[in-house]
Backbone as XML, in Angstrom:
<?xml version="1.0"?>
<chain id="A" units="angstrom">
  <residue number="1" name="MET">
    <atom name="N" x="-10.284" y="-81.376" z="-55.127"/>
    <atom name="CA" x="-11.415" y="-81.536" z="-54.210"/>
    <atom name="C" x="-12.476" y="-80.475" z="-54.469"/>
  </residue>
  <residue number="2" name="MET">
    <atom name="N" x="-12.032" y="-79.239" z="-54.677"/>
    <atom name="CA" x="-12.995" y="-78.169" z="-54.917"/>
    <atom name="C" x="-13.695" y="-78.368" z="-56.250"/>
  </residue>
  <residue number="3" name="ARG">
    <atom name="N" x="-12.933" y="-78.839" z="-57.246"/>
    <atom name="CA" x="-13.524" y="-79.042" z="-58.563"/>
    <atom name="C" x="-14.551" y="-80.172" z="-58.515"/>
  </residue>
  <residue number="4" name="ASN">
    <atom name="N" x="-14.256" y="-81.206" z="-57.731"/>
    <atom name="CA" x="-15.165" y="-82.329" z="-57.616"/>
    <atom name="C" x="-16.502" y="-81.889" z="-57.007"/>
  </residue>
  <residue number="5" name="SER">
    <atom name="N" x="-16.444" y="-81.091" z="-55.957"/>
    <atom name="CA" x="-17.682" y="-80.616" z="-55.330"/>
    <atom name="C" x="-18.438" y="-79.690" z="-56.285"/>
  </residue>
  <residue number="6" name="PHE">
    <atom name="N" x="-17.708" y="-78.863" z="-57.045"/>
    <atom name="CA" x="-18.356" y="-77.969" z="-58.007"/>
    <atom name="C" x="-19.098" y="-78.764" z="-59.072"/>
  </residue>
  <residue number="7" name="VAL">
    <atom name="N" x="-18.446" y="-79.829" z="-59.563"/>
    <atom name="CA" x="-19.088" y="-80.667" z="-60.575"/>
    <atom name="C" x="-20.331" y="-81.331" z="-59.991"/>
  </residue>
  <residue number="8" name="ARG">
    <atom name="N" x="-20.234" y="-81.764" z="-58.747"/>
    <atom name="CA" x="-21.387" y="-82.418" z="-58.120"/>
    <atom name="C" x="-22.541" y="-81.434" z="-57.956"/>
  </residue>
  <residue number="9" name="VAL">
    <atom name="N" x="-22.225" y="-80.188" z="-57.545"/>
    <atom name="CA" x="-23.276" y="-79.173" z="-57.381"/>
    <atom name="C" x="-23.905" y="-78.851" z="-58.735"/>
  </residue>
  <residue number="10" name="LEU">
    <atom name="N" x="-23.072" y="-78.729" z="-59.766"/>
    <atom name="CA" x="-23.591" y="-78.442" z="-61.093"/>
    <atom name="C" x="-24.494" y="-79.575" z="-61.576"/>
  </residue>
  <residue number="11" name="PHE">
    <atom name="N" x="-24.060" y="-80.808" z="-61.345"/>
    <atom name="CA" x="-24.858" y="-81.974" z="-61.739"/>
    <atom name="C" x="-26.193" y="-81.979" z="-61.000"/>
  </residue>
  <residue number="12" name="MET">
    <atom name="N" x="-26.154" y="-81.639" z="-59.699"/>
    <atom name="CA" x="-27.391" y="-81.594" z="-58.925"/>
    <atom name="C" x="-28.321" y="-80.504" z="-59.445"/>
  </residue>
  <residue number="13" name="PHE">
    <atom name="N" x="-27.763" y="-79.357" z="-59.825"/>
    <atom name="CA" x="-28.591" y="-78.280" z="-60.371"/>
    <atom name="C" x="-29.267" y="-78.727" z="-61.662"/>
  </residue>
  <residue number="14" name="ILE">
    <atom name="N" x="-28.477" y="-79.380" z="-62.546"/>
    <atom name="CA" x="-29.034" y="-79.827" z="-63.821"/>
    <atom name="C" x="-30.127" y="-80.862" z="-63.586"/>
  </residue>
  <residue number="15" name="MET">
    <atom name="N" x="-29.875" y="-81.803" z="-62.671"/>
    <atom name="CA" x="-30.867" y="-82.835" z="-62.398"/>
    <atom name="C" x="-32.134" y="-82.232" z="-61.806"/>
  </residue>
  <residue number="16" name="MET">
    <atom name="N" x="-31.980" y="-81.272" z="-60.900"/>
    <atom name="CA" x="-33.154" y="-80.624" z="-60.308"/>
    <atom name="C" x="-33.955" y="-79.895" z="-61.377"/>
  </residue>
  <residue number="17" name="PHE">
    <atom name="N" x="-33.256" y="-79.193" z="-62.268"/>
    <atom name="CA" x="-33.944" y="-78.446" z="-63.325"/>
    <atom name="C" x="-34.718" y="-79.398" z="-64.232"/>
  </residue>
  <residue number="18" name="LEU">
    <atom name="N" x="-34.053" y="-80.488" z="-64.656"/>
    <atom name="CA" x="-34.727" y="-81.457" z="-65.524"/>
    <atom name="C" x="-35.906" y="-82.095" z="-64.808"/>
  </residue>
  <residue number="19" name="LEU">
    <atom name="N" x="-35.708" y="-82.417" z="-63.525"/>
    <atom name="CA" x="-36.781" y="-83.051" z="-62.759"/>
    <atom name="C" x="-37.985" y="-82.121" z="-62.642"/>
  </residue>
  <residue number="20" name="ILE">
    <atom name="N" x="-37.712" y="-80.844" z="-62.381"/>
    <atom name="CA" x="-38.820" y="-79.884" z="-62.244"/>
    <atom name="C" x="-39.546" y="-79.749" z="-63.584"/>
  </residue>
  <residue number="21" name="GLN">
    <atom name="N" x="-38.785" y="-79.598" z="-64.671"/>
    <atom name="CA" x="-39.416" y="-79.443" z="-65.977"/>
    <atom name="C" x="-40.268" y="-80.651" z="-66.321"/>
  </residue>
  <residue number="22" name="PHE">
    <atom name="N" x="-39.661" y="-81.847" z="-66.216"/>
    <atom name="CA" x="-40.390" y="-83.048" z="-66.619"/>
    <atom name="C" x="-41.497" y="-83.371" z="-65.626"/>
  </residue>
  <residue number="23" name="ARG">
    <atom name="N" x="-41.294" y="-83.003" z="-64.348"/>
    <atom name="CA" x="-42.341" y="-83.288" z="-63.369"/>
    <atom name="C" x="-43.593" y="-82.490" z="-63.700"/>
  </residue>
  <residue number="24" name="TYR">
    <atom name="N" x="-43.399" y="-81.214" z="-64.071"/>
    <atom name="CA" x="-44.576" y="-80.418" z="-64.389"/>
    <atom name="C" x="-45.269" y="-80.922" z="-65.647"/>
  </residue>
  <residue number="25" name="SER">
    <atom name="N" x="-44.496" y="-81.301" z="-66.666"/>
    <atom name="CA" x="-45.137" y="-81.788" z="-67.896"/>
    <atom name="C" x="-45.834" y="-83.126" z="-67.659"/>
  </residue>
  <residue number="26" name="ILE">
    <atom name="N" x="-45.180" y="-84.029" z="-66.870"/>
    <atom name="CA" x="-45.790" y="-85.328" z="-66.604"/>
    <atom name="C" x="-47.044" y="-85.149" z="-65.761"/>
  </residue>
  <residue number="27" name="LEU">
    <atom name="N" x="-46.967" y="-84.302" z="-64.733"/>
    <atom name="CA" x="-48.142" y="-84.055" z="-63.898"/>
    <atom name="C" x="-49.267" y="-83.444" z="-64.725"/>
  </residue>
  <residue number="28" name="ASN">
    <atom name="N" x="-48.904" y="-82.531" z="-65.625"/>
    <atom name="CA" x="-49.900" y="-81.906" z="-66.479"/>
    <atom name="C" x="-50.594" y="-82.949" z="-67.344"/>
  </residue>
  <residue number="29" name="ALA">
    <atom name="N" x="-49.810" y="-83.828" z="-67.974"/>
    <atom name="CA" x="-50.394" y="-84.848" z="-68.846"/>
    <atom name="C" x="-51.267" y="-85.808" z="-68.052"/>
  </residue>
  <residue number="30" name="VAL">
    <atom name="N" x="-50.767" y="-86.251" z="-66.891"/>
    <atom name="CA" x="-51.541" y="-87.217" z="-66.087"/>
    <atom name="C" x="-52.825" y="-86.576" z="-65.588"/>
  </residue>
  <residue number="31" name="LEU">
    <atom name="N" x="-52.725" y="-85.333" z="-65.099"/>
    <atom name="CA" x="-53.921" y="-84.654" z="-64.610"/>
    <atom name="C" x="-54.928" y="-84.447" z="-65.731"/>
  </residue>
  <residue number="32" name="ARG">
    <atom name="N" x="-54.433" y="-84.068" z="-66.910"/>
    <atom name="CA" x="-55.340" y="-83.843" z="-68.031"/>
    <atom name="C" x="-56.041" y="-85.138" z="-68.414"/>
  </residue>
  <residue number="33" name="MET">
    <atom name="N" x="-55.272" y="-86.240" z="-68.475"/>
    <atom name="CA" x="-55.859" y="-87.529" z="-68.853"/>
    <atom name="C" x="-56.905" y="-87.963" z="-67.837"/>
  </residue>
  <residue number="34" name="THR">
    <atom name="N" x="-56.573" y="-87.869" z="-66.540"/>
    <atom name="CA" x="-57.525" y="-88.326" z="-65.525"/>
    <atom name="C" x="-58.758" y="-87.428" z="-65.491"/>
  </residue>
  <residue number="35" name="LEU">
    <atom name="N" x="-58.551" y="-86.106" z="-65.634"/>
    <atom name="CA" x="-59.693" y="-85.199" z="-65.607"/>
    <atom name="C" x="-60.598" y="-85.433" z="-66.800"/>
  </residue>
  <residue number="36" name="ILE">
    <atom name="N" x="-60.003" y="-85.622" z="-67.987"/>
    <atom name="CA" x="-60.815" y="-85.867" z="-69.179"/>
    <atom name="C" x="-61.573" y="-87.182" z="-69.031"/>
  </residue>
  <residue number="37" name="ARG">
    <atom name="N" x="-60.899" y="-88.216" z="-68.499"/>
    <atom name="CA" x="-61.571" y="-89.509" z="-68.349"/>
    <atom name="C" x="-62.703" y="-89.395" z="-67.336"/>
  </residue>
  <residue number="38" name="ARG">
    <atom name="N" x="-62.442" y="-88.731" z="-66.200"/>
    <atom name="CA" x="-63.483" y="-88.605" z="-65.181"/>
    <atom name="C" x="-64.657" y="-87.784" z="-65.704"/>
  </residue>
  <residue number="39" name="PHE">
    <atom name="N" x="-64.354" y="-86.681" z="-66.406"/>
    <atom name="CA" x="-65.418" y="-85.845" z="-66.939"/>
    <atom name="C" x="-66.230" y="-86.602" z="-67.990"/>
  </residue>
  <residue number="40" name="ALA">
    <atom name="N" x="-65.538" y="-87.384" z="-68.839"/>
    <atom name="CA" x="-66.247" y="-88.146" z="-69.867"/>
    <atom name="C" x="-67.142" y="-89.202" z="-69.230"/>
  </residue>
  <residue number="41" name="VAL">
    <atom name="N" x="-66.608" y="-89.911" z="-68.215"/>
    <atom name="CA" x="-67.411" y="-90.952" z="-67.567"/>
    <atom name="C" x="-68.611" y="-90.336" z="-66.867"/>
  </residue>
  <residue number="42" name="SER">
    <atom name="N" x="-68.406" y="-89.228" z="-66.162"/>
    <atom name="CA" x="-69.520" y="-88.611" z="-65.437"/>
    <atom name="C" x="-70.566" y="-88.068" z="-66.411"/>
  </residue>
  <residue number="43" name="SER">
    <atom name="N" x="-70.117" y="-87.452" z="-67.503"/>
    <atom name="CA" x="-71.079" y="-86.922" z="-68.469"/>
    <atom name="C" x="-71.815" y="-88.054" z="-69.185"/>
  </residue>
  <residue number="44" name="LEU">
    <atom name="N" x="-71.105" y="-89.169" z="-69.456"/>
    <atom name="CA" x="-71.770" y="-90.316" z="-70.078"/>
    <atom name="C" x="-72.804" y="-90.908" z="-69.122"/>
  </residue>
  <residue number="45" name="MET">
    <atom name="N" x="-72.459" y="-90.981" z="-67.835"/>
    <atom name="CA" x="-73.420" y="-91.505" z="-66.871"/>
    <atom name="C" x="-74.617" y="-90.564" z="-66.739"/>
  </residue>
  <residue number="46" name="ARG">
    <atom name="N" x="-74.348" y="-89.278" z="-66.824"/>
    <atom name="CA" x="-75.423" y="-88.311" z="-66.613"/>
    <atom name="C" x="-76.326" y="-88.203" z="-67.831"/>
  </residue>
  <residue number="47" name="MET">
    <atom name="N" x="-75.737" y="-88.244" z="-69.048"/>
    <atom name="CA" x="-76.518" y="-87.984" z="-70.260"/>
    <atom name="C" x="-76.426" y="-89.180" z="-71.203"/>
  </residue>
  <residue number="48" name="PRO">
    <atom name="N" x="-77.450" y="-90.019" z="-71.261"/>
    <atom name="CA" x="-77.391" y="-91.181" z="-72.160"/>
    <atom name="C" x="-77.415" y="-90.803" z="-73.634"/>
  </residue>
  <residue number="49" name="TRP">
    <atom name="N" x="-78.059" y="-89.680" z="-73.995"/>
    <atom name="CA" x="-78.090" y="-89.286" z="-75.410"/>
    <atom name="C" x="-76.699" y="-88.893" z="-75.887"/>
  </residue>
  <residue number="50" name="LEU">
    <atom name="N" x="-75.899" y="-88.320" z="-74.970"/>
    <atom name="CA" x="-74.523" y="-87.973" z="-75.338"/>
    <atom name="C" x="-73.717" y="-89.233" z="-75.611"/>
  </residue>
  <residue number="51" name="ARG">
    <atom name="N" x="-74.006" y="-90.307" z="-74.829"/>
    <atom name="CA" x="-73.305" y="-91.563" z="-75.067"/>
    <atom name="C" x="-73.665" y="-92.106" z="-76.448"/>
  </residue>
  <residue number="52" name="GLY">
    <atom name="N" x="-74.951" y="-92.033" z="-76.821"/>
    <atom name="CA" x="-75.349" y="-92.491" z="-78.151"/>
    <atom name="C" x="-74.670" y="-91.672" z="-79.245"/>
  </residue>
  <residue number="53" name="LEU">
    <atom name="N" x="-74.615" y="-90.355" z="-79.053"/>
    <atom name="CA" x="-73.956" y="-89.488" z="-80.030"/>
    <atom name="C" x="-72.474" y="-89.833" z="-80.135"/>
  </residue>
  <residue number="54" name="PHE">
    <atom name="N" x="-71.842" y="-90.073" z="-78.965"/>
    <atom name="CA" x="-70.415" y="-90.391" z="-78.946"/>
    <atom name="C" x="-70.156" y="-91.719" z="-79.659"/>
  </residue>
  <residue number="55" name="MET">
    <atom name="N" x="-71.007" y="-92.722" z="-79.404"/>
    <atom name="CA" x="-70.821" y="-94.017" z="-80.053"/>
    <atom name="C" x="-71.034" y="-93.889" z="-81.557"/>
  </residue>
  <residue number="56" name="ARG">
    <atom name="N" x="-72.019" y="-93.095" z="-81.968"/>
    <atom name="CA" x="-72.259" y="-92.897" z="-83.397"/>
    <atom name="C" x="-71.054" y="-92.227" z="-84.050"/>
  </residue>
  <residue number="57" name="GLN">
    <atom name="N" x="-70.487" y="-91.223" z="-83.356"/>
    <atom name="CA" x="-69.306" y="-90.550" z="-83.895"/>
    <atom name="C" x="-68.125" y="-91.514" z="-83.987"/>
  </residue>
  <residue number="58" name="MET">
    <atom name="N" x="-67.984" y="-92.380" z="-82.981"/>
    <atom name="CA" x="-66.863" y="-93.315" z="-82.962"/>
    <atom name="C" x="-66.971" y="-94.305" z="-84.121"/>
  </residue>
  <residue number="59" name="PHE">
    <atom name="N" x="-68.171" y="-94.845" z="-84.327"/>
    <atom name="CA" x="-68.302" y="-95.920" z="-85.307"/>
    <atom name="C" x="-68.601" y="-95.414" z="-86.712"/>
  </residue>
  <residue number="60" name="LYS">
    <atom name="N" x="-68.709" y="-94.085" z="-86.865"/>
    <atom name="CA" x="-68.962" y="-93.562" z="-88.204"/>
    <atom name="C" x="-67.723" y="-93.719" z="-89.072"/>
  </residue>
  <residue number="61" name="TYR">
    <atom name="N" x="-66.547" y="-93.536" z="-88.470"/>
    <atom name="CA" x="-65.308" y="-93.600" z="-89.246"/>
    <atom name="C" x="-64.887" y="-95.041" z="-89.462"/>
  </residue>
</chain>
């Protein structure tokens, strides 16, 4: 009985650690993607010449 509870606590610790690690990396990636997209859209809306430059860069390759 004691060993079973110990294994369960250890499993919970491992799961919490993995969840925290992956949660921070996933949140970081999602936040970075959304921030970059929002910043790009706002800058494109604000500056039409930047949009032309961006399109030229995209279609040059």
